[in-house]
């Protein structure tokens, strides 16, 4: 079965600083990878996903992530964060086979201050 | 196209009562997933359904919890004889095909926050 580890539970940064949220996964088969964002009292919204092809994936709101197969990682980055990026971020994995659902990490709370 | 609709948004139940959580998937989506969210625990997968069939219920407690997705109508997550530990946010998501078969994203509702008193 697949699993996801988000290495940082909380990441505080100042506005306009770069940020990286780390995600590692474990699976015995190939996977699809996703990053979702959750704002307070809201559902989850997709930021980006990796299916195949280029290992650098660009998403909404200026976020990007890089798939590294050898390190089984899918870290999320943004070169310059805004106050409005304050939210909880979830990495998720789905095995590439029918009948599997998304499995999520425990989340990383990104707090951006001025 | 309306998003995934969950109701109620907030539900308060006394210990021992039943809780019924409803989820209407997006139009054209036949795959539904239920997750439970507790503080600092992230989203825990509970069950995956596809119209009238349970595909994977490995994350659902064996007792008191059940889920269905009938041919007509919303998906229902039912919790019988609720206890304080059932207090959590329950999220439903839907997709047009399975996330594992095609890599399609799952679209989430805004959740139902269950409080057991």
PDB file of N, CA, C and O in Angstrom, chain A residues 6 10 15 21 26 29-30 41 43 48-49 55 61 66 68 70 75 87 90 94 97 107 113:
ATOM      1  N   UNK A   6       4.790  13.964   4.984  1.00  0.00           N
ATOM      2  CA  UNK A   6       5.110  15.378   4.847  1.00  0.00           C
ATOM      3  C   UNK A   6       6.009  15.729   6.020  1.00  0.00           C
ATOM      4  O   UNK A   6       5.610  15.605   7.188  1.00  0.00           O
ATOM      5  N   UNK A  10       4.690  22.371  10.322  1.00  0.00           N
ATOM      6  CA  UNK A  10       4.462  23.812  10.250  1.00  0.00           C
ATOM      7  C   UNK A  10       5.668  24.488   9.618  1.00  0.00           C
ATOM      8  O   UNK A  10       6.806  24.158   9.937  1.00  0.00           O
ATOM      9  N   UNK A  15       6.643  37.227   4.253  1.00  0.00           N
ATOM     10  CA  UNK A  15       6.117  37.579   2.933  1.00  0.00           C
ATOM     11  C   UNK A  15       7.266  37.862   1.969  1.00  0.00           C
ATOM     12  O   UNK A  15       8.284  38.445   2.352  1.00  0.00           O
ATOM     13  N   UNK A  21       7.862  23.084   0.588  1.00  0.00           N
ATOM     14  CA  UNK A  21       7.139  22.145   1.446  1.00  0.00           C
ATOM     15  C   UNK A  21       7.494  20.742   0.958  1.00  0.00           C
ATOM     16  O   UNK A  21       7.290  20.416  -0.213  1.00  0.00           O
ATOM     17  N   UNK A  26       5.817   6.506  -0.535  1.00  0.00           N
ATOM     18  CA  UNK A  26       6.252   5.116  -0.600  1.00  0.00           C
ATOM     19  C   UNK A  26       5.193   4.322  -1.336  1.00  0.00           C
ATOM     20  O   UNK A  26       4.001   4.433  -1.028  1.00  0.00           O
ATOM     21  N   UNK A  29       4.350   0.336  -6.559  1.00  0.00           N
ATOM     22  CA  UNK A  29       4.039   0.488  -7.983  1.00  0.00           C
ATOM     23  C   UNK A  29       4.150   1.963  -8.351  1.00  0.00           C
ATOM     24  O   UNK A  29       4.328   2.827  -7.493  1.00  0.00           O
ATOM     25  N   UNK A  30       4.009   2.234  -9.640  1.00  0.00           N
ATOM     26  CA  UNK A  30       4.053   3.631 -10.082  1.00  0.00           C
ATOM     27  C   UNK A  30       2.856   4.396  -9.529  1.00  0.00           C
ATOM     28  O   UNK A  30       1.801   3.820  -9.259  1.00  0.00           O
ATOM     29  N   UNK A  41     -11.742  26.324   7.169  1.00  0.00           N
ATOM     30  CA  UNK A  41     -13.159  25.972   7.048  1.00  0.00           C
ATOM     31  C   UNK A  41     -13.610  25.763   5.599  1.00  0.00           C
ATOM     32  O   UNK A  41     -14.774  25.991   5.263  1.00  0.00           O
ATOM     33  N   UNK A  43     -13.076  23.234   1.842  1.00  0.00           N
ATOM     34  CA  UNK A  43     -12.645  21.946   1.312  1.00  0.00           C
ATOM     35  C   UNK A  43     -11.268  22.085   0.681  1.00  0.00           C
ATOM     36  O   UNK A  43     -10.621  23.121   0.787  1.00  0.00           O
ATOM     37  N   UNK A  48      -1.729  21.330  -8.081  1.00  0.00           N
ATOM     38  CA  UNK A  48      -1.062  20.763  -9.243  1.00  0.00           C
ATOM     39  C   UNK A  48      -1.018  19.249  -9.096  1.00  0.00           C
ATOM     40  O   UNK A  48      -1.273  18.710  -8.021  1.00  0.00           O
ATOM     41  N   UNK A  49      -0.672  18.592 -10.207  1.00  0.00           N
ATOM     42  CA  UNK A  49      -0.541  17.141 -10.176  1.00  0.00           C
ATOM     43  C   UNK A  49       0.526  16.692 -11.161  1.00  0.00           C
ATOM     44  O   UNK A  49       0.790  17.362 -12.167  1.00  0.00           O
ATOM     45  N   UNK A  55       9.327  16.366 -15.238  1.00  0.00           N
ATOM     46  CA  UNK A  55       9.285  16.179 -13.786  1.00  0.00           C
ATOM     47  C   UNK A  55       8.968  17.470 -13.042  1.00  0.00           C
ATOM     48  O   UNK A  55       8.662  17.442 -11.858  1.00  0.00           O
ATOM     49  N   UNK A  61      -1.533  29.726  -8.738  1.00  0.00           N
ATOM     50  CA  UNK A  61      -1.018  30.640  -7.711  1.00  0.00           C
ATOM     51  C   UNK A  61       0.504  30.675  -7.632  1.00  0.00           C
ATOM     52  O   UNK A  61       1.051  30.990  -6.577  1.00  0.00           O
ATOM     53  N   UNK A  66       8.440  19.402  -8.095  1.00  0.00           N
ATOM     54  CA  UNK A  66       9.340  18.572  -8.881  1.00  0.00           C
ATOM     55  C   UNK A  66       9.269  17.125  -8.424  1.00  0.00           C
ATOM     56  O   UNK A  66       9.452  16.827  -7.232  1.00  0.00           O
ATOM     57  N   UNK A  68      10.817  13.557  -8.140  1.00  0.00           N
ATOM     58  CA  UNK A  68      12.125  12.910  -8.139  1.00  0.00           C
ATOM     59  C   UNK A  68      11.918  11.442  -7.835  1.00  0.00           C
ATOM     60  O   UNK A  68      11.688  11.054  -6.682  1.00  0.00           O
ATOM     61  N   UNK A  70      13.986   8.823  -7.980  1.00  0.00           N
ATOM     62  CA  UNK A  70      15.016   8.131  -7.208  1.00  0.00           C
ATOM     63  C   UNK A  70      14.909   8.434  -5.720  1.00  0.00           C
ATOM     64  O   UNK A  70      15.215   7.589  -4.877  1.00  0.00           O
ATOM     65  N   UNK A  75       8.384  17.619  -3.874  1.00  0.00           N
ATOM     66  CA  UNK A  75       8.404  18.829  -3.057  1.00  0.00           C
ATOM     67  C   UNK A  75       7.731  19.993  -3.776  1.00  0.00           C
ATOM     68  O   UNK A  75       7.899  20.188  -4.985  1.00  0.00           O
ATOM     69  N   UNK A  87      -2.194  28.789   4.624  1.00  0.00           N
ATOM     70  CA  UNK A  87      -3.180  27.709   4.470  1.00  0.00           C
ATOM     71  C   UNK A  87      -2.503  26.403   4.854  1.00  0.00           C
ATOM     72  O   UNK A  87      -1.324  26.376   5.209  1.00  0.00           O
ATOM     73  N   UNK A  90      -1.567  19.824   1.460  1.00  0.00           N
ATOM     74  CA  UNK A  90      -1.562  18.365   1.530  1.00  0.00           C
ATOM     75  C   UNK A  90      -0.963  17.759   0.281  1.00  0.00           C
ATOM     76  O   UNK A  90      -1.353  18.102  -0.837  1.00  0.00           O
ATOM     77  N   UNK A  94      -1.697   8.466  -5.514  1.00  0.00           N
ATOM     78  CA  UNK A  94      -2.615   7.420  -5.931  1.00  0.00           C
ATOM     79  C   UNK A  94      -1.840   6.426  -6.773  1.00  0.00           C
ATOM     80  O   UNK A  94      -1.141   6.827  -7.712  1.00  0.00           O
ATOM     81  N   UNK A  97      -3.385   2.250 -10.645  1.00  0.00           N
ATOM     82  CA  UNK A  97      -4.184   1.079 -10.934  1.00  0.00           C
ATOM     83  C   UNK A  97      -5.617   1.370 -10.538  1.00  0.00           C
ATOM     84  O   UNK A  97      -5.875   2.165  -9.630  1.00  0.00           O
ATOM     85  N   UNK A 107      -0.303  16.810   6.208  1.00  0.00           N
ATOM     86  CA  UNK A 107      -0.448  18.231   5.952  1.00  0.00           C
ATOM     87  C   UNK A 107       0.682  19.071   6.517  1.00  0.00           C
ATOM     88  O   UNK A 107       1.333  18.694   7.495  1.00  0.00           O
ATOM     89  N   UNK A 113       3.834  35.705   7.246  1.00  0.00           N
ATOM     90  CA  UNK A 113       3.659  36.951   8.012  1.00  0.00           C
ATOM     91  C   UNK A 113       4.435  38.087   7.343  1.00  0.00           C
ATOM     92  O   UNK A 113       5.355  37.848   6.568  1.00  0.00           O
TER      93      UNK A 113
END
